[in-house]
Amino acid sequence: MTQLAFIKAFNKPLLSSLERLGIRDLQGLLLHLPLRYIDETRVTPIRDVRTGESVQIEGMVVHAEVSYKPRKTLIARLEDAGAQITLRFLNFYPSQIATLSVGNRLRVYGEVRHGYFGYEMVHPACKKVGEVTTVAETLTAIYPTVSGVGQSLVRKAIRIALEQGDLEESLPEEFYQKLHLPRFEQSIRTLHHPPPEFDLQALENKTSVYWRRLAFDELLAQQLSMRKHYAKRRSVSAPKFTPSQQLVPALLKSLPFALTAAQQRVSLEIEQDLTQPHPMRRLLQGDVGSGKTIVACMAAMQSIESGWQVALMAPTEILAEQHYRKMLTWLSPLKVEIAWLTGSQSKKEREVTLANIRNGVAQLVVGTHALFQEAVQFKNLGLAIIDEQHRFGVHQRLALRQKGQLEPHQLMMSATPIPRTLSMSYYADLDVSVIDELPPGRTPIMTKLISDIRRDEILQRVREACVQGSQAYWVCPLVEESEALQLATAQDTFTLMQAAFPELSIGLVHGRMKPADKQAVMLAFGAGKLQLLVATTVIEVGVDVPNASLMVIEHAERMGLSQLHQLRGRVGRGAAQSTCILLYQNKLSETARARLKVIYESNDGFAIAQADLNIRGPGELLGIRQSGVPMLRIADLTRDVDLLEAAKSIAKGLLQQYPQAVERHLERWMNRADELVKV
Ligand code: ADP
Ligand code: MG
């Protein structure tokens, strides 16, 4: 890989500018691709411009003025062959006033709009030109950049990279020919400098074959890297557990229900993995309420029976506490030693727990992030179970510590179903099990979309439900801009509810509460001592109170679809008919309406997640953005599904047949993102 510092044309200031764009070598420059293009290859006569088109025009300034009403504006008229157009600037520098002086000849690029005085351009790019002018030979690329690093600088650096960089094919060409994709060199050159006749649309929406070629390369690099990780994991040793003879059968016998067929199937998949001498990395997916906890518990029993400790981790204290209680009821009769570890314990309690984890007395340790801390040393950790894994971010490195040499197995659980394309890409190094069936006897949740205007009516419904012995959640709006504001809203709502329903016992739970207080509220709600629970979205994950059958979600339009689906899953856990009311503010935008419609019409977590992926992209859906896993930059999992399939299908063969070419390919694509995934 050629470092830029070794190339003469790159002086210090240029190098440090590129460094700020994250570019360190020629490959990085070649793959620094345009955001969009402008067409400066021709000059459109002013009389021919059309509304909505972005065009380059040329003409003489015949009028210019700065007016102050209604606000400071620079207005100029540009004339060419008798036709005129208005140029308008709301923010401008003295230098722009000079450029726009009457009598100057200007080359102007901008989007044509229909304004008050006929055609106009707002904030067009203007430069002064002489009588005889030339036009660009190729479309002009506009690059992603940061403030202080100008387009011309980036263009200059890329021109050098195109002269000196490595544009050879990294892989045998036959693969690309089969897919009807152009060569790497041709794709890179075309995308940086498209010829004038090029279809701008296909370039900008990335459906052009040149973009597709690079999208394919990127997806292929991801597949190859995932496969390598997978193979690497197979070469690491983990403890082998035999299938459980005692604990699991005893546990199943004590349950008031029988496992569903789906639960049985995934339990077997996990049991099999755990008999292998390599660390399991399995993602257990299942819609909210599908019964993942018992499946995880069975895996834990297999580990414990084989003499290995288990860590069960949840993203919130509420959820960890709930798991702890459930494990106590299920496992105390089986004499399993369970420990509990969170950030809010007293020092003394904590020390006892830590000692028990260290000396192996604690067989199952339930807790929050606290399990990751330095002080937590396991004697022999055999299995780590991570609930609501998406909350931790994709593939967050597990820093669980123990003395031994063997790597623990990992079971990750997620109730945000992962659309197929995502599990094929970002999750390709994991094995996936899916519980695709809900336990019997659940009545589907009825979802209603109701305008906030009918709030009083909804309040009455809440009251009725509670008076009749059921319980309800009132979920306060998400206020992304400010947590403090969100808290204030929740507190206000709580006060309002107390005033409106003096006869009901009402609780409040939010993320800023002390863990002990939060627990107390959740326990009281779980035990039926509170009838109505006012909550922020902290109750989104995992909370299980079967008697709650009504949920009202305020400002539903502000929430992500998967988040709404998760929230809604807090009801419909018992036999009673449950209802979820989505309150929205009037005047929904088109997209907001379309999104709420998805939630209204579908109870299928997978369909909802797919819609969420289409609308918001993978980063938002899976918390990838926070976790530091590099995002695909060129490929789009919705647009390029066919390329993803193709990449997946050839990755394995390539690794076996052309290991060196694979390394070259990975070096080209992965240098910006050292590691795609951490094992
Ligand atoms: P999730 O998959 O959302 O984590 P849980 O594991 O919390 O779901 O299970 C939801 C509820 O369903 C729990 O009360 C659990 O005990 C119960 N449950 C799990 N499996 C079954 C089953 N096969 N039949 C009936 N109830 C079940
Ligand atoms: Mg759960």
XYZ file of C-alpha atoms and ligand atoms in Angstrom:
707
model
C 0.000 0.000 0.000
C 1.583 3.261 -1.068
C 1.689 5.831 1.690
C 0.953 9.289 0.377
C 3.892 10.778 2.245
C 6.261 8.993 -0.145
C 4.843 10.717 -3.197
C 6.444 13.989 -4.126
C 3.302 15.749 -5.256
C 1.818 15.462 -1.787
C 3.189 18.228 0.372
C 2.587 18.597 4.087
C -0.554 20.790 3.949
C -2.170 18.495 1.379
C -1.289 15.434 3.454
C -2.770 16.858 6.599
C -5.935 17.884 4.758
C -6.334 14.354 3.431
C -5.600 12.935 6.858
C -8.601 14.877 8.095
C -10.709 13.019 5.524
C -9.332 9.732 6.844
C -7.239 9.177 3.704
C -3.711 7.852 4.141
C -2.850 6.091 0.916
C -3.504 6.036 -2.795
C -6.144 3.314 -2.513
C -8.001 5.410 0.002
C -7.941 8.287 -2.454
C -9.098 6.194 -5.391
C -11.994 4.941 -3.318
C -12.911 8.394 -2.091
C -15.822 8.566 -4.475
C -18.051 11.490 -5.434
C -21.257 12.296 -3.647
C -22.803 13.746 -6.759
C -21.948 15.479 -10.026
C -22.587 18.733 -11.736
C -22.686 19.242 -15.434
C -20.306 22.004 -16.450
C -19.687 20.468 -19.831
C -22.116 22.785 -21.523
C -23.617 26.202 -21.157
C -27.394 26.372 -21.402
C -28.767 29.545 -23.018
C -30.830 31.409 -20.404
C -33.857 31.308 -22.669
C -33.789 27.479 -22.564
C -33.668 26.882 -18.802
C -36.455 24.868 -17.154
C -37.695 24.782 -13.569
C -36.065 22.016 -11.528
C -32.999 21.605 -13.740
C -29.478 22.179 -12.485
C -27.641 23.956 -15.265
C -24.694 26.080 -16.120
C -25.516 29.446 -17.686
C -23.494 32.431 -18.750
C -24.366 36.089 -19.124
C -23.799 39.713 -18.238
C -24.902 41.255 -14.922
C -27.370 43.986 -15.936
C -28.706 44.869 -12.514
C -27.543 44.333 -8.934
C -28.838 45.552 -5.598
C -28.788 44.749 -1.900
C -32.261 45.132 -0.434
C -33.091 45.042 3.254
C -36.757 44.184 3.229
C -38.019 41.761 4.296
C -34.453 40.701 4.986
C -31.009 41.431 3.702
C -30.811 40.021 0.186
C -28.474 40.395 -2.747
C -30.390 40.319 -6.002
C -28.871 40.415 -9.467
C -30.203 40.005 -13.005
C -28.162 38.113 -15.530
C -28.833 38.554 -19.236
C -27.834 36.528 -22.238
C -29.175 37.021 -25.778
C -32.147 39.018 -24.540
C -33.295 36.504 -21.861
C -32.892 37.222 -18.140
C -32.779 35.301 -14.887
C -32.663 36.457 -11.242
C -29.848 35.398 -8.916
C -30.609 35.633 -5.232
C -28.410 35.426 -2.111
C -29.540 35.607 1.485
C -26.084 35.260 2.986
C -23.217 36.752 1.093
C -19.733 38.139 1.379
C -18.399 41.467 0.089
C -16.470 39.472 -2.508
C -19.754 38.193 -3.899
C -21.094 41.721 -4.220
C -17.987 42.532 -6.227
C -18.421 39.498 -8.483
C -22.042 40.415 -9.075
C -21.320 43.994 -10.204
C -23.143 45.327 -13.242
C -21.117 44.766 -16.385
C -19.369 41.598 -15.227
C -19.633 38.497 -17.341
C -20.411 35.450 -15.175
C -20.498 31.685 -15.442
C -23.215 30.521 -13.052
C -24.219 27.029 -11.876
C -27.384 26.321 -9.943
C -30.861 24.903 -9.822
C -33.555 26.793 -11.696
C -36.640 27.725 -9.716
C -39.749 29.563 -10.537
C -39.746 32.714 -8.428
C -41.746 35.862 -8.068
C -39.974 37.524 -10.988
C -39.869 34.506 -13.265
C -36.913 32.126 -13.349
C -34.369 32.439 -10.576
C -31.459 30.673 -8.896
C -30.902 30.841 -5.157
C -27.277 30.778 -3.983
C -25.820 29.637 -7.318
C -22.074 29.202 -7.742
C -20.757 32.195 -9.733
C -17.426 32.940 -11.272
C -16.280 35.843 -13.368
C -15.226 34.889 -16.893
C -13.735 36.594 -19.944
C -15.261 36.871 -23.427
C -14.040 33.519 -24.682
C -14.683 30.624 -22.346
C -14.160 26.889 -22.403
C -16.315 24.205 -20.829
C -15.331 21.166 -18.749
C -14.628 17.949 -20.667
C -16.132 15.635 -18.080
C -18.892 15.934 -15.525
C -17.625 17.599 -12.391
C -17.524 15.378 -9.327
C -18.446 16.784 -5.933
C -16.614 14.931 -3.175
C -17.425 14.363 0.447
C -15.174 16.630 2.434
C -14.818 18.435 5.743
C -14.730 22.148 6.363
C -11.416 23.668 5.445
C -10.652 21.068 2.770
C -11.897 22.391 -0.533
C -13.185 20.504 -3.573
C -10.291 21.617 -5.737
C -7.810 20.189 -3.277
C -9.554 16.828 -3.184
C -9.774 16.825 -6.980
C -6.097 17.538 -7.329
C -5.159 14.689 -4.985
C -7.453 12.298 -6.821
C -5.969 13.252 -10.190
C -2.564 12.236 -8.854
C -3.972 8.999 -7.458
C -5.488 8.181 -10.845
C -2.044 8.605 -12.437
C -0.034 6.707 -9.876
C -2.412 4.410 -8.018
C -2.866 0.681 -8.446
C -5.861 0.069 -10.679
C -5.159 -3.591 -11.379
C -7.859 -6.156 -10.859
C -7.521 -7.766 -7.454
C -9.418 -10.918 -8.393
C -9.612 -13.109 -11.495
C -11.620 -11.302 -14.140
C -13.852 -14.220 -15.013
C -15.991 -13.538 -11.924
C -16.778 -10.037 -13.069
C -17.482 -11.085 -16.624
C -20.026 -13.585 -15.400
C -21.766 -10.839 -13.485
C -21.563 -8.419 -16.433
C -19.628 -5.945 -14.337
C -16.979 -3.644 -15.835
C -13.314 -3.604 -14.866
C -12.078 -1.936 -11.698
C -9.957 0.623 -13.523
C -12.736 1.611 -15.875
C -15.189 1.925 -12.985
C -12.895 4.082 -10.874
C -11.978 6.380 -13.776
C -15.541 6.763 -14.922
C -16.893 7.565 -11.483
C -14.276 10.235 -10.852
C -14.519 11.750 -14.348
C -17.690 10.716 -16.138
C -17.848 11.714 -19.809
C -20.391 14.431 -20.712
C -22.976 12.143 -22.309
C -23.319 10.169 -19.089
C -26.670 9.511 -17.467
C -26.456 11.676 -14.335
C -29.422 9.945 -12.759
C -27.856 6.496 -12.917
C -24.681 7.960 -11.484
C -26.396 9.714 -8.661
C -28.689 6.927 -7.576
C -25.809 4.475 -7.948
C -27.555 2.130 -10.352
C -24.875 2.615 -12.982
C -22.779 -0.504 -13.661
C -19.661 1.317 -12.475
C -21.134 1.891 -9.046
C -22.443 -1.649 -9.052
C -18.984 -3.008 -9.749
C -17.598 -1.202 -6.706
C -20.589 -2.061 -4.544
C -19.962 -5.683 -5.419
C -16.292 -5.398 -4.492
C -17.191 -3.861 -1.185
C -19.765 -6.523 -0.377
C -17.342 -9.210 -1.417
C -14.681 -7.788 0.883
C -17.173 -7.873 3.707
C -18.082 -11.485 2.970
C -14.458 -12.531 2.724
C -13.563 -10.829 5.941
C -16.510 -12.399 7.740
C -15.582 -15.825 6.445
C -12.036 -15.370 7.610
C -13.259 -14.449 11.054
C -15.493 -17.449 11.073
C -12.585 -19.695 10.153
C -10.373 -18.065 12.751
C -12.930 -18.760 15.427
C -13.052 -22.405 14.396
C -9.365 -22.605 15.145
C -9.803 -21.389 18.739
C -10.589 -23.862 21.535
C -13.615 -23.789 23.788
C -14.840 -26.131 26.506
C -16.975 -29.034 25.264
C -20.203 -29.630 27.153
C -22.101 -32.887 27.034
C -25.882 -32.620 26.601
C -27.571 -32.193 29.960
C -28.892 -35.378 31.583
C -30.315 -33.927 34.780
C -30.735 -30.178 35.002
C -32.530 -29.560 31.714
C -35.009 -32.433 32.091
C -35.728 -31.355 35.679
C -36.186 -27.740 34.597
C -38.565 -28.669 31.793
C -40.561 -30.858 34.137
C -41.048 -27.989 36.563
C -42.371 -25.529 33.966
C -46.099 -24.812 33.742
C -45.866 -24.972 29.937
C -44.415 -27.158 27.209
C -41.849 -25.801 24.772
C -43.081 -24.816 21.355
C -41.711 -26.746 18.385
C -39.581 -23.719 17.473
C -38.113 -23.519 20.972
C -37.250 -27.219 20.819
C -35.604 -26.844 17.449
C -33.378 -23.911 18.419
C -32.503 -25.545 21.755
C -31.163 -28.517 19.852
C -29.112 -26.258 17.571
C -27.562 -24.614 20.606
C -27.021 -27.874 22.439
C -25.149 -29.198 19.418
C -22.914 -26.110 19.221
C -22.006 -26.468 22.865
C -20.722 -29.998 22.361
C -18.132 -28.627 19.911
C -14.582 -27.725 20.941
C -14.867 -24.274 19.257
C -16.531 -21.196 20.673
C -20.144 -20.851 19.644
C -21.224 -17.449 18.333
C -24.907 -17.863 17.852
C -27.586 -15.261 17.494
C -30.955 -16.330 18.786
C -33.675 -14.304 17.171
C -37.286 -14.325 18.100
C -40.024 -11.786 18.157
C -40.969 -10.241 21.488
C -42.664 -12.821 23.690
C -41.490 -15.799 21.669
C -39.824 -17.310 24.749
C -36.091 -16.838 24.307
C -35.341 -16.752 28.026
C -36.148 -20.397 28.686
C -34.053 -21.459 25.705
C -31.110 -19.497 27.089
C -31.686 -21.010 30.498
C -31.496 -24.524 29.047
C -28.144 -23.685 27.449
C -26.974 -22.360 30.818
C -27.941 -25.647 32.469
C -25.924 -27.619 29.949
C -22.877 -25.517 30.772
C -23.366 -25.718 34.520
C -23.937 -29.445 34.463
C -20.637 -29.811 32.625
C -18.994 -27.821 35.402
C -18.661 -24.404 33.727
C -19.932 -21.013 34.865
C -22.444 -18.941 32.926
C -22.844 -15.164 32.638
C -26.255 -13.777 31.677
C -26.175 -10.159 30.724
C -28.934 -7.654 30.038
C -28.694 -4.054 28.814
C -30.758 -2.458 31.569
C -30.996 -2.948 35.271
C -34.751 -3.487 35.065
C -34.285 -6.333 32.667
C -31.349 -7.868 34.523
C -33.354 -7.810 37.727
C -36.260 -9.472 36.009
C -34.018 -12.203 34.662
C -32.504 -12.687 38.077
C -35.924 -13.244 39.635
C -36.996 -15.594 36.898
C -33.800 -17.621 37.246
C -34.350 -17.799 40.996
C -37.823 -19.273 40.543
C -36.718 -21.694 37.861
C -33.360 -22.735 39.249
C -33.444 -22.508 43.038
C -35.331 -25.822 43.233
C -32.493 -27.325 41.167
C -29.916 -26.021 43.674
C -28.139 -23.877 41.125
C -26.107 -21.062 42.731
C -27.098 -17.730 41.215
C -25.274 -14.457 41.775
C -26.405 -10.956 40.950
C -24.134 -8.153 39.902
C -25.002 -4.586 39.003
C -23.482 -1.171 39.384
C -25.810 -0.215 42.201
C -24.859 -2.777 44.819
C -23.253 -1.888 48.109
C -19.527 -2.395 48.322
C -19.867 -5.250 50.729
C -22.464 -7.136 48.707
C -20.317 -6.653 45.679
C -17.225 -8.043 47.274
C -19.007 -11.197 48.344
C -20.390 -11.653 44.842
C -17.019 -11.050 43.213
C -15.391 -13.602 45.488
C -18.054 -16.154 44.597
C -17.516 -15.555 40.908
C -13.771 -15.893 41.337
C -13.849 -19.110 43.352
C -16.570 -20.709 41.269
C -19.279 -20.880 43.940
C -21.516 -18.761 41.711
C -22.603 -20.985 38.840
C -24.818 -18.477 37.068
C -24.092 -14.753 37.257
C -26.841 -12.396 36.167
C -26.098 -8.720 35.656
C -25.701 -5.631 33.540
C -22.618 -4.099 31.907
C -21.100 -4.399 35.375
C -20.091 -7.923 34.333
C -17.528 -6.428 31.965
C -15.583 -4.640 34.651
C -11.976 -5.247 35.428
C -12.659 -6.620 38.902
C -14.903 -9.420 37.620
C -12.806 -12.576 37.315
C -14.499 -15.827 36.514
C -13.081 -19.110 37.682
C -14.183 -20.955 34.593
C -16.626 -19.172 32.365
C -18.067 -21.538 29.788
C -20.943 -19.567 28.310
C -21.876 -15.911 28.050
C -25.482 -15.092 27.216
C -26.244 -11.577 26.043
C -29.868 -10.571 26.041
C -31.215 -7.850 23.752
C -27.877 -7.899 22.032
C -28.719 -5.073 19.641
C -28.753 -2.727 22.607
C -25.085 -3.373 23.138
C -24.295 -2.617 19.526
C -23.273 -5.139 16.936
C -20.456 -7.409 17.971
C -19.337 -5.405 20.905
C -16.205 -7.022 22.108
C -16.862 -9.069 25.169
C -14.230 -8.332 27.713
C -15.190 -11.079 30.080
C -12.197 -12.181 32.029
C -11.149 -15.511 33.313
C -8.024 -17.382 34.129
C -8.285 -20.297 31.746
C -7.101 -20.631 28.171
C -10.397 -21.705 26.700
C -12.678 -19.205 25.025
C -16.259 -19.119 26.346
C -19.213 -19.820 24.079
C -21.558 -16.941 23.324
C -25.273 -16.863 22.842
C -26.724 -13.540 21.754
C -30.412 -12.870 21.820
C -32.313 -10.223 19.969
C -35.942 -9.350 19.655
C -35.290 -6.908 16.863
C -35.561 -9.320 14.006
C -32.754 -8.916 11.592
C -33.789 -8.746 7.967
C -32.218 -11.414 5.840
C -29.919 -9.036 3.992
C -28.486 -7.762 7.248
C -27.854 -11.186 8.673
C -26.167 -12.075 5.395
C -23.849 -9.086 5.637
C -23.098 -7.550 9.002
C -23.888 -10.768 10.812
C -22.381 -13.180 8.335
C -19.842 -14.463 10.837
C -22.537 -15.603 13.247
C -24.757 -18.641 13.228
C -28.376 -17.714 13.502
C -31.316 -19.512 15.112
C -34.826 -18.202 14.750
C -37.841 -18.843 16.980
C -40.567 -18.257 14.438
C -43.573 -19.188 16.507
C -45.254 -17.651 19.549
C -46.377 -19.784 22.503
C -50.009 -20.854 22.111
C -52.893 -19.062 23.728
C -51.796 -15.532 22.967
C -54.384 -13.275 21.450
C -52.844 -10.919 18.916
C -52.443 -7.315 20.036
C -54.924 -4.900 18.552
C -53.191 -1.738 17.398
C -55.029 1.543 16.951
C -53.858 4.777 15.458
C -55.575 7.682 17.109
C -55.116 11.415 16.829
C -54.046 13.280 19.941
C -57.243 15.307 19.671
C -59.068 12.339 21.176
C -56.822 12.192 24.195
C -59.620 12.564 26.757
C -61.404 9.583 25.338
C -58.199 7.539 25.608
C -57.719 8.606 29.208
C -61.160 7.206 29.950
C -60.212 3.912 28.350
C -57.137 3.698 30.508
C -59.237 4.295 33.578
C -61.783 1.649 32.605
C -59.129 -0.960 31.916
C -57.511 -0.367 35.298
C -60.783 -0.343 37.196
C -61.662 -3.676 35.605
C -58.540 -5.233 37.077
C -56.176 -4.974 34.145
C -53.026 -2.843 34.071
C -51.808 -0.234 31.618
C -48.654 1.484 30.398
C -48.556 5.112 29.331
C -45.423 5.695 27.326
C -44.191 9.278 27.126
C -42.761 10.717 23.950
C -39.197 10.301 22.934
C -37.436 13.661 23.033
C -34.243 13.049 21.155
C -32.834 16.523 21.533
C -32.797 16.487 25.262
C -32.978 13.844 27.905
C -33.849 16.499 30.475
C -36.864 17.527 28.439
C -37.943 13.927 28.094
C -37.727 13.528 31.839
C -39.748 16.697 32.396
C -42.434 15.410 30.039
C -42.632 12.120 31.892
C -42.906 13.872 35.238
C -45.591 16.244 33.940
C -47.559 13.348 32.525
C -47.286 11.532 35.828
C -48.632 14.548 37.725
C -51.455 14.973 35.224
C -52.415 11.326 35.514
C -52.448 11.492 39.282
C -54.760 14.482 39.149
C -57.006 12.871 36.539
C -57.265 9.498 38.281
C -57.155 9.997 42.050
C -58.660 6.520 42.495
C -55.824 4.693 40.689
C -52.397 3.839 41.995
C -49.930 5.145 39.480
C -46.187 4.667 39.127
C -43.495 6.470 37.205
C -40.351 4.928 35.752
C -37.630 6.633 33.728
C -33.973 6.219 32.914
C -32.662 8.790 35.366
C -34.077 7.103 38.456
C -31.833 5.395 40.957
C -31.735 1.704 40.066
C -33.199 0.706 43.421
C -36.162 3.056 42.957
C -36.671 1.813 39.436
C -36.684 -1.758 40.641
C -39.152 -0.960 43.376
C -41.564 0.560 40.854
C -41.210 -2.334 38.417
C -41.726 -4.857 41.185
C -44.842 -3.066 42.388
C -46.200 -2.988 38.838
C -45.334 -6.653 38.299
C -47.090 -7.565 41.547
C -50.203 -5.640 40.519
C -49.828 -3.008 43.230
C -49.647 -0.275 40.626
C -52.394 -0.126 38.041
C -50.962 2.403 35.674
C -47.312 2.844 34.845
C -46.163 6.092 33.281
C -42.858 5.384 31.584
C -40.266 6.642 29.188
C -38.965 4.241 26.565
C -36.831 2.499 29.220
C -39.483 -0.181 29.325
C -38.844 -0.955 25.706
C -36.864 -4.121 26.237
C -37.920 -7.356 27.775
C -40.193 -6.247 30.602
C -42.713 -9.004 31.203
C -45.950 -8.246 33.079
C -48.662 -10.532 31.657
C -51.561 -8.741 33.351
C -50.855 -5.495 31.500
C -53.152 -5.395 28.498
C -53.303 -1.761 27.448
C -50.526 0.483 26.251
C -50.757 4.057 25.083
C -47.768 5.480 23.237
C -47.638 9.244 22.864
C -46.083 10.866 19.817
C -45.709 7.489 18.205
C -44.607 9.182 14.992
C -41.277 10.086 16.592
C -40.225 6.521 17.226
C -38.529 3.972 15.048
C -40.673 1.116 13.833
C -38.708 -1.608 15.557
C -38.790 0.413 18.732
C -42.574 0.717 18.522
C -42.855 -2.979 17.896
C -40.708 -3.674 20.954
C -42.755 -1.350 23.098
C -45.971 -2.839 21.899
C -44.643 -6.278 22.799
C -44.892 -5.332 26.495
C -48.602 -6.085 26.228
C -50.242 -9.163 24.765
C -48.274 -11.384 27.147
C -51.280 -12.880 28.900
C -54.479 -14.493 27.683
C -56.545 -11.276 27.672
C -57.100 -9.283 24.488
C -54.517 -6.510 24.492
C -54.611 -3.141 22.844
C -51.885 -0.727 21.883
C -52.936 2.806 21.097
C -50.565 4.913 19.076
C -51.314 8.557 19.675
C -50.065 10.909 17.032
C -50.032 14.661 16.648
C -52.204 15.887 13.866
C -50.699 16.752 10.535
C -48.605 13.675 9.970
C -46.149 13.930 7.119
C -46.465 11.466 4.236
C -43.560 9.345 5.469
C -44.717 9.402 9.071
C -48.099 8.187 7.927
C -46.550 5.435 5.815
C -44.401 4.300 8.727
C -47.223 4.187 11.243
C -49.254 2.275 8.722
C -46.638 -0.487 8.751
C -46.953 -0.855 12.530
C -50.703 -0.707 12.343
C -50.990 -3.353 9.685
C -48.299 -5.780 10.726
C -47.574 -7.803 13.820
C -44.668 -9.496 12.148
C -41.371 -8.314 13.568
C -39.465 -9.341 10.451
C -41.657 -7.376 8.098
C -41.406 -4.378 10.399
C -37.643 -4.612 10.642
C -37.382 -4.822 6.858
C -39.492 -1.692 6.508
C -37.372 0.021 9.145
C -34.238 -0.960 7.270
C -35.621 0.493 4.066
C -36.632 3.713 5.740
C -33.771 4.336 8.135
C -30.845 2.237 6.976
C -28.864 -0.379 8.901
C -27.007 1.962 11.247
C -30.077 3.164 13.026
C -31.690 -0.219 13.098
C -28.912 -2.127 14.737
C -26.933 0.464 16.561
C -23.995 -0.233 14.253
C -23.170 3.428 14.093
C -22.396 3.530 17.787
C -20.504 0.276 17.902
C -17.740 1.246 15.513
C -18.362 -1.495 12.992
C -17.578 0.063 9.619
C -20.649 0.700 7.571
C -20.902 -0.258 3.959
C -20.216 2.965 2.133
C -21.132 2.174 -1.419
C -23.359 -0.870 -1.346
C -26.921 -0.549 -0.191
C -28.580 -3.632 1.221
C -31.926 -2.759 -0.247
C -30.762 -1.734 -3.699
C -27.962 -4.267 -4.155
C -29.482 -7.493 -2.866
C -28.510 -9.339 -6.039
C -24.879 -8.313 -5.597
C -24.928 -9.418 -1.982
C -26.205 -12.846 -3.023
C -23.533 -13.100 -5.677
C -20.768 -12.036 -3.288
C -21.888 -14.528 -0.714
C -21.999 -17.358 -3.197
C -18.459 -16.875 -4.504
C -16.698 -15.921 -1.253
C -16.066 -19.449 -0.043
C -14.611 -20.724 -3.303
C -12.390 -17.676 -3.649
C -10.874 -18.178 -0.217
C -9.998 -21.747 -1.079
C -8.807 -21.255 -4.646
C -7.252 -17.812 -4.656
C -6.041 -17.022 -1.140
C -3.522 -14.435 -2.359
C -5.984 -12.587 -4.512
C -8.308 -12.519 -1.525
C -5.631 -10.835 0.569
C -5.095 -8.227 -2.155
C -8.791 -7.608 -2.371
C -9.137 -7.231 1.381
C -6.190 -4.897 1.542
C -7.728 -2.692 -1.090
C -11.095 -2.518 0.626
C -10.360 -2.920 4.277
C -7.483 -0.561 4.799
C -9.833 2.182 5.897
C -11.515 -0.164 8.265
C -8.799 -2.298 9.741
C -11.121 -4.956 10.927
C -14.655 -5.304 9.773
C -15.766 -7.261 12.752
C -14.199 -8.108 16.026
C -14.473 -11.747 17.010
P -38.818 -13.011 24.887
O -38.528 -13.921 23.753
O -39.468 -11.758 24.447
O -37.612 -12.774 25.764
P -39.757 -14.381 27.219
O -38.696 -15.388 27.272
O -39.730 -13.285 28.215
O -39.899 -13.775 25.763
O -41.156 -15.161 27.308
C -42.371 -14.466 27.358
C -43.339 -15.175 28.290
O -43.768 -16.393 27.712
C -42.706 -15.533 29.611
O -43.656 -15.279 30.616
C -42.397 -16.996 29.460
O -42.353 -17.661 30.698
C -43.552 -17.485 28.600
N -43.259 -18.665 27.787
C -42.073 -18.997 27.218
N -42.198 -20.125 26.499
C -43.485 -20.517 26.595
C -44.227 -21.631 26.066
N -43.671 -22.547 25.296
N -45.546 -21.703 26.394
C -46.121 -20.758 27.162
N -45.472 -19.705 27.703
C -44.167 -19.575 27.414
Mg -36.492 -11.294 26.518
